[in-house]
PDB file of C-alpha atoms in Angstrom:
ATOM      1  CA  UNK G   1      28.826 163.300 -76.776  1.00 48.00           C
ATOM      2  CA  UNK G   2      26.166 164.925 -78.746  1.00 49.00           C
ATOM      3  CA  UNK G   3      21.977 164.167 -78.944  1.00 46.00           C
ATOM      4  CA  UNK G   4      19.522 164.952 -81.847  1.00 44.00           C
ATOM      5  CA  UNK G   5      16.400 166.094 -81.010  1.00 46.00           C
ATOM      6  CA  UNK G   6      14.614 166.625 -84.084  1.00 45.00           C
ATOM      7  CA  UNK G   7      16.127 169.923 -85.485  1.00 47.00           C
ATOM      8  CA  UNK G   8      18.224 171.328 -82.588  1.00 49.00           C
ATOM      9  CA  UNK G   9      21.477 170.162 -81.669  1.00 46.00           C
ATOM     10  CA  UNK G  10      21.992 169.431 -78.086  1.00 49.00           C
ATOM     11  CA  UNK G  11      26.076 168.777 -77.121  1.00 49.00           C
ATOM     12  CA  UNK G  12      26.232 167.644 -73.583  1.00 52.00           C
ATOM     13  CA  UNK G  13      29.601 167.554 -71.066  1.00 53.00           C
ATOM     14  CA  UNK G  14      29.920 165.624 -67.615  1.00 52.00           C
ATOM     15  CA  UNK G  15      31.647 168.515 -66.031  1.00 50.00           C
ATOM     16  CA  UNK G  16      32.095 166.227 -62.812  1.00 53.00           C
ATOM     17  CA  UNK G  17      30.668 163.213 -61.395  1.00 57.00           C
ATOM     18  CA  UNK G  18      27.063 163.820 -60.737  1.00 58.00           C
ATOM     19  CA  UNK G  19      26.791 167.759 -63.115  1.00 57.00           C
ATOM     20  CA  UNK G  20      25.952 167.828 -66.503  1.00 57.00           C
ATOM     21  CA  UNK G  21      26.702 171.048 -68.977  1.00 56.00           C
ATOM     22  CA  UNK G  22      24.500 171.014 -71.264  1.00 54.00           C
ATOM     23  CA  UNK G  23      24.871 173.902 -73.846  1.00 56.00           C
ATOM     24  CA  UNK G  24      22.015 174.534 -76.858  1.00 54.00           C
ATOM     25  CA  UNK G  25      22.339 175.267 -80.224  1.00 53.00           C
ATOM     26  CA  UNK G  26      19.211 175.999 -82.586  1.00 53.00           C
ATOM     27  CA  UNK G  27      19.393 175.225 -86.408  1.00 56.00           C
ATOM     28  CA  UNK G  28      16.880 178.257 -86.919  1.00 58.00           C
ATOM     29  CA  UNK G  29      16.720 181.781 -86.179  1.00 56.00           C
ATOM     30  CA  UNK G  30      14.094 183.758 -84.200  1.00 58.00           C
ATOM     31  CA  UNK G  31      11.836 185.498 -86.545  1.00 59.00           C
ATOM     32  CA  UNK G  32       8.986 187.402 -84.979  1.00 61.00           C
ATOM     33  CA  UNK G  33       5.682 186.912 -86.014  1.00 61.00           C
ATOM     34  CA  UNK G  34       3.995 188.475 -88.990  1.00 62.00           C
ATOM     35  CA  UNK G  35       0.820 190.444 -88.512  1.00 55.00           C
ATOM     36  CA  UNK G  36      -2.181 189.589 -90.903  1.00 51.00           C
ATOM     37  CA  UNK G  37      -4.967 191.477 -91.686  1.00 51.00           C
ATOM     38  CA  UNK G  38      -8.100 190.170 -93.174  1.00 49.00           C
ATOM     39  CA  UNK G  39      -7.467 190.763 -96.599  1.00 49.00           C
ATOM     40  CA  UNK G  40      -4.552 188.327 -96.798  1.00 49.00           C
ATOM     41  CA  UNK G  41      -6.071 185.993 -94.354  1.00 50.00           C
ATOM     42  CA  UNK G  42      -9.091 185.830 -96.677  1.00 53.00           C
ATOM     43  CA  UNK G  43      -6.480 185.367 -99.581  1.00 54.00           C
ATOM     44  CA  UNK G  44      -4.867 182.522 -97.743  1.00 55.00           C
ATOM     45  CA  UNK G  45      -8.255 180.651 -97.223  1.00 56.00           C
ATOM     46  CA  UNK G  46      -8.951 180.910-101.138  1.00 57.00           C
ATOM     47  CA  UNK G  47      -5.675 179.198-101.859  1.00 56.00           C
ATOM     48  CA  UNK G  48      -6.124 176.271 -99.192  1.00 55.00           C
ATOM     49  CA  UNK G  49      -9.636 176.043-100.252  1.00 57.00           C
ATOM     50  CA  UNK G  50      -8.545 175.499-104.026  1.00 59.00           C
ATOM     51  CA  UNK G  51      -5.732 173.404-103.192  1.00 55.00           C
ATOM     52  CA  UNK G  52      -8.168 170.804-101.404  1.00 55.00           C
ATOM     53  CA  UNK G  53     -10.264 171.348-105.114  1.00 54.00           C
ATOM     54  CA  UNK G  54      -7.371 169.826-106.557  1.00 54.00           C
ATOM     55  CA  UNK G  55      -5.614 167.081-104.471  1.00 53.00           C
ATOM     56  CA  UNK G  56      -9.318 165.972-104.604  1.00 55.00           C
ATOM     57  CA  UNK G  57      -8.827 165.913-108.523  1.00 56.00           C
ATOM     58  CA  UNK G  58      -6.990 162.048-109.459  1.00 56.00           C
ATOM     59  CA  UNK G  59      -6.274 161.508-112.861  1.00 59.00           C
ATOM     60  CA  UNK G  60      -5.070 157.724-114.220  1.00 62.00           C
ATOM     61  CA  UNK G  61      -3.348 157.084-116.624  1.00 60.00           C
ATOM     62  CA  UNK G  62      -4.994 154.387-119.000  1.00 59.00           C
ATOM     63  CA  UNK G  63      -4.795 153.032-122.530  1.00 54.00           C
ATOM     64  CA  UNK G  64      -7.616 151.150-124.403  1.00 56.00           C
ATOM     65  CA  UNK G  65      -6.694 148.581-126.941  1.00 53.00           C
ATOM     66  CA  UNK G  66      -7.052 149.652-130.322  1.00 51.00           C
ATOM     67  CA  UNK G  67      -4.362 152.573-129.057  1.00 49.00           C
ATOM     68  CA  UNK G  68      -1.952 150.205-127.366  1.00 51.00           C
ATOM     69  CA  UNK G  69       1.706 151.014-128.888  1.00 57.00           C
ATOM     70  CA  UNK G  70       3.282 148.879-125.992  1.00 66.00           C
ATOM     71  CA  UNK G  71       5.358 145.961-127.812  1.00 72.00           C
ATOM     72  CA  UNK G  72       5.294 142.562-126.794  1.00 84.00           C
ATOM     73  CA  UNK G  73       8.160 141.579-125.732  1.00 89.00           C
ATOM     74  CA  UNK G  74       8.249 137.598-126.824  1.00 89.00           C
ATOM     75  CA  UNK G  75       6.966 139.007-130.428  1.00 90.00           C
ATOM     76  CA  UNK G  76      10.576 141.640-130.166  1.00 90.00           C
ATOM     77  CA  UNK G  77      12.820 138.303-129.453  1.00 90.00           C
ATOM     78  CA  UNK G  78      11.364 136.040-131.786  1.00 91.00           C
ATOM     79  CA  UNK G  79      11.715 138.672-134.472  1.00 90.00           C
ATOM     80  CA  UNK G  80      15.292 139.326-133.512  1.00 88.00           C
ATOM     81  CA  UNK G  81      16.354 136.003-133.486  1.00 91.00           C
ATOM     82  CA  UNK G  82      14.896 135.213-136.951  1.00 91.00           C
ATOM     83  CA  UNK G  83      16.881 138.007-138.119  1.00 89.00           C
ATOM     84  CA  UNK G  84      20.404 136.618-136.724  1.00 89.00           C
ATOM     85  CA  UNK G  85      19.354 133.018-137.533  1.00 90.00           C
ATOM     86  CA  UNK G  86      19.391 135.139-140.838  1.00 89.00           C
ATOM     87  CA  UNK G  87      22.884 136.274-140.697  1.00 87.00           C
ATOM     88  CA  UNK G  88      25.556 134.525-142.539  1.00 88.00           C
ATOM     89  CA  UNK G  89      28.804 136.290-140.864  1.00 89.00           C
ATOM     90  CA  UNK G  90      27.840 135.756-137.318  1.00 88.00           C
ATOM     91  CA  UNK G  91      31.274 136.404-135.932  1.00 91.00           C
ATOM     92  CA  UNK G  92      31.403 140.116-138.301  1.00 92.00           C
ATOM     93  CA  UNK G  93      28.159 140.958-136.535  1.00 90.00           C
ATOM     94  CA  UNK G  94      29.936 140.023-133.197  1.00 93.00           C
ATOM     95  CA  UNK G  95      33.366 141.700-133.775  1.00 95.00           C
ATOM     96  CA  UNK G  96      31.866 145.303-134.693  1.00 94.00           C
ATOM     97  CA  UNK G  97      29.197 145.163-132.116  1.00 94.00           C
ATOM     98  CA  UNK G  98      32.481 144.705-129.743  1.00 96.00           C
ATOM     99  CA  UNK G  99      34.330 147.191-131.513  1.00 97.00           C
ATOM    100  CA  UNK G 100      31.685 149.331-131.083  1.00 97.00           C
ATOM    101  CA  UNK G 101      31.774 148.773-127.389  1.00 97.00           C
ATOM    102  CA  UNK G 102      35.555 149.240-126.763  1.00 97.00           C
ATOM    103  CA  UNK G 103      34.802 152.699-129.011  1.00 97.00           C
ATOM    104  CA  UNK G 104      31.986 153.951-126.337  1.00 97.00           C
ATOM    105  CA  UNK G 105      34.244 153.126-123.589  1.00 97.00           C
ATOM    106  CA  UNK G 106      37.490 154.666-124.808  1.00 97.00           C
ATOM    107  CA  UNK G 107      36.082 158.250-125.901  1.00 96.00           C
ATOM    108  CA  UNK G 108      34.052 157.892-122.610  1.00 96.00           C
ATOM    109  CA  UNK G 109      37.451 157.707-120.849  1.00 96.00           C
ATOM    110  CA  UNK G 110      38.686 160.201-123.357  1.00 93.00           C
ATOM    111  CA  UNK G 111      36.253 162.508-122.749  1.00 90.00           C
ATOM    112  CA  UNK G 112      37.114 162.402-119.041  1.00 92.00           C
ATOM    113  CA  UNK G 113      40.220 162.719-119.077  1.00 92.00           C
ATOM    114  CA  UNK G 114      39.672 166.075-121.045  1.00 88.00           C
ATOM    115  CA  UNK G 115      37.515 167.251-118.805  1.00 88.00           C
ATOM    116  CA  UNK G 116      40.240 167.100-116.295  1.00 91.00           C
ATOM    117  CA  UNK G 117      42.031 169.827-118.031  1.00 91.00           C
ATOM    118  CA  UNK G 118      41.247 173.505-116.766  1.00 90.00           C
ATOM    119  CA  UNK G 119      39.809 175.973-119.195  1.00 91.00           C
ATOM    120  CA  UNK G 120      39.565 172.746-122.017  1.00 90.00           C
ATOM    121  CA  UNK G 121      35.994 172.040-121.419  1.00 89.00           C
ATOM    122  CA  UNK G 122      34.754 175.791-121.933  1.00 92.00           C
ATOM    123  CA  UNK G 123      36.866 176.342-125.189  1.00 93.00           C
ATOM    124  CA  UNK G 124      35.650 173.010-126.569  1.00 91.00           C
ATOM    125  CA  UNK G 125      31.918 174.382-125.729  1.00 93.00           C
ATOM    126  CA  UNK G 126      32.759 177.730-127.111  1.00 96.00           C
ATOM    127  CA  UNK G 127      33.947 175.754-130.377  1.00 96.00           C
ATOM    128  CA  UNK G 128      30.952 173.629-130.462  1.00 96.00           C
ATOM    129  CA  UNK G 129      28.877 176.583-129.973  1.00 97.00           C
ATOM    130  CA  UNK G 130      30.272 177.972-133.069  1.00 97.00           C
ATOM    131  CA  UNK G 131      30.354 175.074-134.726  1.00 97.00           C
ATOM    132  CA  UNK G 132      26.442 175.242-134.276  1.00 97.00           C
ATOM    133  CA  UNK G 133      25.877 178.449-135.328  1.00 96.00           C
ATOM    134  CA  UNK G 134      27.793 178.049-138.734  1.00 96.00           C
ATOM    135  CA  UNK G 135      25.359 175.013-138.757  1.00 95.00           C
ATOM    136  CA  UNK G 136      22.218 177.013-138.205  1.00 95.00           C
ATOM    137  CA  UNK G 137      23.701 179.801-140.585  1.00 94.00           C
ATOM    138  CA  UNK G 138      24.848 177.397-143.427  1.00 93.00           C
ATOM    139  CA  UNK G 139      21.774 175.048-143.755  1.00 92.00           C
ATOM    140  CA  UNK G 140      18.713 176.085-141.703  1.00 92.00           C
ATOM    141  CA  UNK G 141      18.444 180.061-142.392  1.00 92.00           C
ATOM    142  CA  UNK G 142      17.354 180.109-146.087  1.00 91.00           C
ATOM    143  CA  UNK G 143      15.034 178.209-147.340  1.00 91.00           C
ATOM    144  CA  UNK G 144      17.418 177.180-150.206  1.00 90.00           C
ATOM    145  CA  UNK G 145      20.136 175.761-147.928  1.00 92.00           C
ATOM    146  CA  UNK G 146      17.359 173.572-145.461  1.00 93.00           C
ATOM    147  CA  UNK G 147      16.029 171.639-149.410  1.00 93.00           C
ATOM    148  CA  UNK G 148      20.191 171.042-149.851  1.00 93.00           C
ATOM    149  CA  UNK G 149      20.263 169.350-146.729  1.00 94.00           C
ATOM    150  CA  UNK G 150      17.295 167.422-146.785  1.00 94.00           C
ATOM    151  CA  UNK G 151      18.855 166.301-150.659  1.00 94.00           C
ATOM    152  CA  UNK G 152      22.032 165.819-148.692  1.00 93.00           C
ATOM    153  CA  UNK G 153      20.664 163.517-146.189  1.00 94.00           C
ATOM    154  CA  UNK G 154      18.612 161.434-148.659  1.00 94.00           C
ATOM    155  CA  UNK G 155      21.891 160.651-150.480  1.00 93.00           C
ATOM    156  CA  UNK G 156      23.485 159.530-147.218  1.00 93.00           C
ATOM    157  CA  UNK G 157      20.234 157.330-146.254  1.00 92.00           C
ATOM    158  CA  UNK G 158      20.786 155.642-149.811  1.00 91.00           C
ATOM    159  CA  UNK G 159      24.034 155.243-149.152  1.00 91.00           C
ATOM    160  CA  UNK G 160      23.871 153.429-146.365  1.00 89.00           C
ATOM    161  CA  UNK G 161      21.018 151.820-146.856  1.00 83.00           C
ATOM    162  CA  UNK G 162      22.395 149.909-150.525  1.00 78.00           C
ATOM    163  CA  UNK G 163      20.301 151.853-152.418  1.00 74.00           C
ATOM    164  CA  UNK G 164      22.351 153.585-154.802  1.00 60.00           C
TER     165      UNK G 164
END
């Protein structure tokens, strides 16, 4: 049978019918006690002192009006069911959104079960790590290469937004 007494472990033993063992163990070790002078004392004090200075300090968060950028959420709903009142192929909408789902969910348990492998996990960071410096190297270092891929990622937005 043990007892907790804040920090300090206490096991006790009935040794017989009316003894009790009782053996201590402390959590922490003895440490003697530090001498101060007044130069660190004084230090000390300017540290509390300025540390009362600012848990007196209280700052609140606030917003007025005119710079709200909080939506409302009955305006979000209404505006997304006018837009799937708007669809015509309901059940397209519904069978990639669940396609999209099973997707998440099978390279999430594809993905774990990778991890499971020893040493896969650091050579697929050491390949992604290269894979981000050709990245950096190929289209962010010159100033040439960074207008190509903004041009290159205007294309794709046309692309998929019908524009083309």
């Amino acid at each position: 049978m043990a007892t907790t007494i804040g920090r300090v472990l206490v096991p006790t033993r009935l040794v017989s019918n009316n003894t009790i063992n009782v053996t201590t163990c402390y959590a922490f070790p003895y440490l003697p006690h530090r001498f101060s002078n007044t130069l660190s004392s004084s230090h000390s004090l300017k540290h509390l002192s300025e540390s009362r200075k600012f848990s007196l300090l209280q700052t609140r968060a606030s917003s007025s009006d005119e710079t709200s950028t909080s939506v409302d959420t009955n305006e979000l709903f209404n505006d997304l069911k006018e837009k799937w009142d708007a669809l015509e192929n309901k059940s397209t909408v519904v069978v990639y959104g669940g396609g999209a789902i099973v997707a998440v969910w099978l390279s999430s348990t594809l993905v774990g079960a990778l991890n499971t492998v020893p040493l896969l996990p650091k050579i697929l960071e050491l390949v992604g790590l290269g894979y981000t410096g050709w990245f950096v190297y190929r289209y962010l270092l010159f100033k040439s290469s960074r207008k190509e891929l903004v041009t290159d990622i205007e294309d794709l937005k046309k692309k998929i937004g019908g524009n083309e």
